[in-house]
mmCIF file of C-alpha atoms in Angstrom:
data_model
loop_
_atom_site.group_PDB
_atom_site.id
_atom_site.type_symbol
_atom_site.label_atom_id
_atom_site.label_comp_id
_atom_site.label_asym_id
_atom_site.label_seq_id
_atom_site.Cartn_x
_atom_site.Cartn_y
_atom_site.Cartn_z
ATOM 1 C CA UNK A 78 -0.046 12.507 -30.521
ATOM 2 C CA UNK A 79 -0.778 10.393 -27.409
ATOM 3 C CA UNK A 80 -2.201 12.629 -24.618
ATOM 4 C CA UNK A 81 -3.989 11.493 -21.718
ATOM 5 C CA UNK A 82 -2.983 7.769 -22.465
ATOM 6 C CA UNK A 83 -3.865 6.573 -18.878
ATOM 7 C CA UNK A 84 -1.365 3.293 -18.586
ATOM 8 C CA UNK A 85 0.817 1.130 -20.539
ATOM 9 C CA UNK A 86 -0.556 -1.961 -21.948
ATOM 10 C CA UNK A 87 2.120 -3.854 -22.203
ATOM 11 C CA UNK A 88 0.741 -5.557 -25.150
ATOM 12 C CA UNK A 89 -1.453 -7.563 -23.114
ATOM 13 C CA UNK A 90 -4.463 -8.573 -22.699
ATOM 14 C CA UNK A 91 -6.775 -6.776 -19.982
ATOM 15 C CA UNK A 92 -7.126 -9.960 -18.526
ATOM 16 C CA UNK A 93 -3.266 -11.302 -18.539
ATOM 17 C CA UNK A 94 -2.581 -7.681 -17.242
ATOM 18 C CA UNK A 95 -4.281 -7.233 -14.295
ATOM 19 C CA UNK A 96 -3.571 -10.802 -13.375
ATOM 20 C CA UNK A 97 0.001 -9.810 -13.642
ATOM 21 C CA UNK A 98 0.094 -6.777 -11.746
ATOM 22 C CA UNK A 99 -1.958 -8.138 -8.876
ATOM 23 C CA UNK A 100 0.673 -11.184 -8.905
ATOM 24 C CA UNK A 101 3.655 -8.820 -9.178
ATOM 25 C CA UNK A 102 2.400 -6.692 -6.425
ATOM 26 C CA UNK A 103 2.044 -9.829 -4.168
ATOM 27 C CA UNK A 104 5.513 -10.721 -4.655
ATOM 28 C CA UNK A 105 6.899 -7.258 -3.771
ATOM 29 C CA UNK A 106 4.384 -7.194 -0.698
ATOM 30 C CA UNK A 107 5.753 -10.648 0.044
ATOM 31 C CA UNK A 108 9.468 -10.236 -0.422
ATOM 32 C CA UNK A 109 9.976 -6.602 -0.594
ATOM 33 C CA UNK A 110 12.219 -7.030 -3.571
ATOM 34 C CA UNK A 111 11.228 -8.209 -7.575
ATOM 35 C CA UNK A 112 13.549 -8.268 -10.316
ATOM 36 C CA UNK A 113 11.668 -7.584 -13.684
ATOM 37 C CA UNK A 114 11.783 -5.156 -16.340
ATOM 38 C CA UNK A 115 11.974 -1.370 -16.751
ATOM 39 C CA UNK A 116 7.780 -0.921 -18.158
ATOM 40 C CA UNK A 117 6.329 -3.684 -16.157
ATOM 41 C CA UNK A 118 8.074 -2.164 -12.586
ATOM 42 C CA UNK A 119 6.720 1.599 -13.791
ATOM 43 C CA UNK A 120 3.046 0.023 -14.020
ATOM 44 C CA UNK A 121 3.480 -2.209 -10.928
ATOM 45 C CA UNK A 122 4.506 0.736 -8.770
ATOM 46 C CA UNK A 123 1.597 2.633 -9.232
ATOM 47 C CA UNK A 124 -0.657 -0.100 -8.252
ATOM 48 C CA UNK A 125 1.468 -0.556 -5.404
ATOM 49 C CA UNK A 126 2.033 2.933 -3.836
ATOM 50 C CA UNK A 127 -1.714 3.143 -4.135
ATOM 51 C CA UNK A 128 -2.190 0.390 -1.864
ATOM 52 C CA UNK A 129 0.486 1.498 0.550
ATOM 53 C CA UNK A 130 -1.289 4.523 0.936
ATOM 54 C CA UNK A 131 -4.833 2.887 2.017
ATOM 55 C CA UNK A 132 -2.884 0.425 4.027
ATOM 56 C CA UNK A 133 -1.472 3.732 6.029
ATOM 57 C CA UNK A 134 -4.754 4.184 7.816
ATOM 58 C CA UNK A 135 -6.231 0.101 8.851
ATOM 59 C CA UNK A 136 -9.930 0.448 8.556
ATOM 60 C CA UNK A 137 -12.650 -2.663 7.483
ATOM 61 C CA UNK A 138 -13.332 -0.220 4.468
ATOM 62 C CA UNK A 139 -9.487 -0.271 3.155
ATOM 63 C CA UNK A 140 -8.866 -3.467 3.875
ATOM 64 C CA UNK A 141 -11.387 -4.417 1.755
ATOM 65 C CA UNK A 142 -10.538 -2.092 -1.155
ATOM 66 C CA UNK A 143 -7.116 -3.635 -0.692
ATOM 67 C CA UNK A 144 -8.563 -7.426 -0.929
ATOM 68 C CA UNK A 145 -9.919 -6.944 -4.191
ATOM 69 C CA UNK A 146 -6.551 -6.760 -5.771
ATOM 70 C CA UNK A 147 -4.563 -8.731 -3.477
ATOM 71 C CA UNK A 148 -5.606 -12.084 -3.005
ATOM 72 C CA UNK A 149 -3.458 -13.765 -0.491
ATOM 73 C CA UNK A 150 -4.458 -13.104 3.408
ATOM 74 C CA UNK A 151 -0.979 -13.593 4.895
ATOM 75 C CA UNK A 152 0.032 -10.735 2.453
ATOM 76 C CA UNK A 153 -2.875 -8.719 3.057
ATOM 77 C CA UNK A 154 -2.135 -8.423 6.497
ATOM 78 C CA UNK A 155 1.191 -8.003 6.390
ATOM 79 C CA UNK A 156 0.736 -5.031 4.368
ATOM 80 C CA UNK A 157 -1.580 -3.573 6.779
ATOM 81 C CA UNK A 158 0.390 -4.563 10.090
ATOM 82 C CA UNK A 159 4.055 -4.012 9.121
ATOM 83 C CA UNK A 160 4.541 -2.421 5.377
ATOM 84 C CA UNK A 161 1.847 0.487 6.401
ATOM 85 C CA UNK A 162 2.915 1.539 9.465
ATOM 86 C CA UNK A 163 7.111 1.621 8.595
ATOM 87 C CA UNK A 164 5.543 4.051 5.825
ATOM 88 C CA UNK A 165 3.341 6.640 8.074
ATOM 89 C CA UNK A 166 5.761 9.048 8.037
ATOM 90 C CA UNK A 167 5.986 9.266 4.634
ATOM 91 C CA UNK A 168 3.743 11.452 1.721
ATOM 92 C CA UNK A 169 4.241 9.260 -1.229
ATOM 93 C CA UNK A 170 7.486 7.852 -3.113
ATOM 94 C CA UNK A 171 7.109 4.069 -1.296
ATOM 95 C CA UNK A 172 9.293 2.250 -3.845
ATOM 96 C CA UNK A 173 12.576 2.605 -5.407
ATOM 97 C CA UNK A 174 13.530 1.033 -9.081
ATOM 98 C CA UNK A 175 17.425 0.557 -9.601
ATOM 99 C CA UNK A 176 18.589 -0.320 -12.675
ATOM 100 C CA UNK A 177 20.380 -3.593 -13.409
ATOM 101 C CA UNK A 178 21.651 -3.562 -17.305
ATOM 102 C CA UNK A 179 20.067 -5.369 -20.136
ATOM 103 C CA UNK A 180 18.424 -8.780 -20.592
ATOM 104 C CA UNK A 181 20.466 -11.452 -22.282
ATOM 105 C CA UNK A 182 17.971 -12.584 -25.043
ATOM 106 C CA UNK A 183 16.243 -9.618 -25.903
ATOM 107 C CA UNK A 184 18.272 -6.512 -24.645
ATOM 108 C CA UNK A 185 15.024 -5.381 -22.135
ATOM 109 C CA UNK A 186 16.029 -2.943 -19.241
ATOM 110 C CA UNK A 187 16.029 -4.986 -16.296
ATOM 111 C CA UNK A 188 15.306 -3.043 -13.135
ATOM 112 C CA UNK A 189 14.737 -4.337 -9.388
ATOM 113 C CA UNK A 190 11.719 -3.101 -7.621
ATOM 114 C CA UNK A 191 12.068 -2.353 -4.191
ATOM 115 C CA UNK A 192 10.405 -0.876 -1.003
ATOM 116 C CA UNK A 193 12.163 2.219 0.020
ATOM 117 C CA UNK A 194 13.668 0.911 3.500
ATOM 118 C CA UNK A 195 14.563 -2.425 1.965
ATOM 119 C CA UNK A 196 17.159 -3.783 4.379
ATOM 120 C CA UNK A 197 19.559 -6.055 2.739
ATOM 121 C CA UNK A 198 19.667 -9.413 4.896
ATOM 122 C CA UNK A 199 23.078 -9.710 6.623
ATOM 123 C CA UNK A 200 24.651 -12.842 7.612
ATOM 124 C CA UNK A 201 23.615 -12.857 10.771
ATOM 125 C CA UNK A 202 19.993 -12.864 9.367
ATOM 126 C CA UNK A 203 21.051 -15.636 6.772
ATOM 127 C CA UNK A 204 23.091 -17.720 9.813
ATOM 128 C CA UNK A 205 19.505 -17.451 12.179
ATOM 129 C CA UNK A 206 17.611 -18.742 9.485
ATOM 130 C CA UNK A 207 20.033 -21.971 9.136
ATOM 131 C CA UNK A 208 19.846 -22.400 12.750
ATOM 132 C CA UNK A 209 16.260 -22.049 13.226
ATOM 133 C CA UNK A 210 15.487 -24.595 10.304
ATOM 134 C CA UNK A 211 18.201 -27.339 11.640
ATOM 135 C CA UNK A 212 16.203 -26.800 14.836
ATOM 136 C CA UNK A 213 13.080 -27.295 13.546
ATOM 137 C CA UNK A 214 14.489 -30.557 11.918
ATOM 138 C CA UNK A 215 15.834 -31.610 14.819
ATOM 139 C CA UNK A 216 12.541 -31.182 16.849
ATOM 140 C CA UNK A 217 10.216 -32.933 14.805
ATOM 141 C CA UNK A 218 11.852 -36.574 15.222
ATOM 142 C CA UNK A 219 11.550 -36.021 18.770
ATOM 143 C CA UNK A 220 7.919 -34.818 18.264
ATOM 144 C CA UNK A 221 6.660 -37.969 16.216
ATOM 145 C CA UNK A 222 8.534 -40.020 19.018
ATOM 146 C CA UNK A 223 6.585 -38.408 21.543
ATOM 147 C CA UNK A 224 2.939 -39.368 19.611
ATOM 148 C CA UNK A 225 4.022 -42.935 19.928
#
């Protein structure tokens, strides 16, 4: 019998495990969105609702808690200042998995990872980011010329 088995090891390491959970949670902190498989997503969500639920109340004392498992300031903050707040409201259940189908090579459930109000981006949003880069490009001769 296996009662009170705490996690799933993934066999992995301790080391190679944390280091990929703290990554993984980055990355759906960062883009709001992973694609991975069904066991790694289970273990990654609990790491990550935990930290959604310090980063509900910003205080020095969660912050830090939060800092020594993500490692990346712009992220850090972000999760504080926007992914915290949108979440206030709620009492748990921050993430969503959907289920994709099976790998290719070796059959594993794939699954995407998600934040629960995950907005899609729309082609407006994909037709302002094209327009703000070719702006950006556009600026920067002018900007060296001006040095000059």
């Amino acid at each position: 019998m296996n009662h009170k088995i705490g996690f799933n090891p993934l066999s992995r390491t301790t080391a190679h495990r944390r280091a990929m959970t703290r990554n993984m949670v980055t990355s759906l902190f960062r883009y709001e969105r992973v694609t991975t498989t069904k066991s790694k997503a289970l273990e990654v969500r609990r790491a990550a609702e935990k930290l959604i639920t310090r980063a509900k109340v910003d205080s020095v004392h969660n912050r830090r808690i939060a800092a020594k498992f993500i490692a990346d300031e712009k992220i850090l903050n972000k999760l504080f200042t926007e992914i915290g707040p949108r979440m206030k409201d709620r009492n748990g259940g921050y993430t969503r998995v959907l289920k994709m189908g099976f790998r290719q090579g070796d059959a594993a459930d794939v699954v995407i990872l998600e934040l629960v109000d995950y907005k899609l981006p729309t082609a407006e949003d994909t037709n302002a980011k094209a327009e703000k880069k070719s702006s950006k490009k556009a600026e920067a001769p002018k900007a060296e010329a001006a040095k000059e």
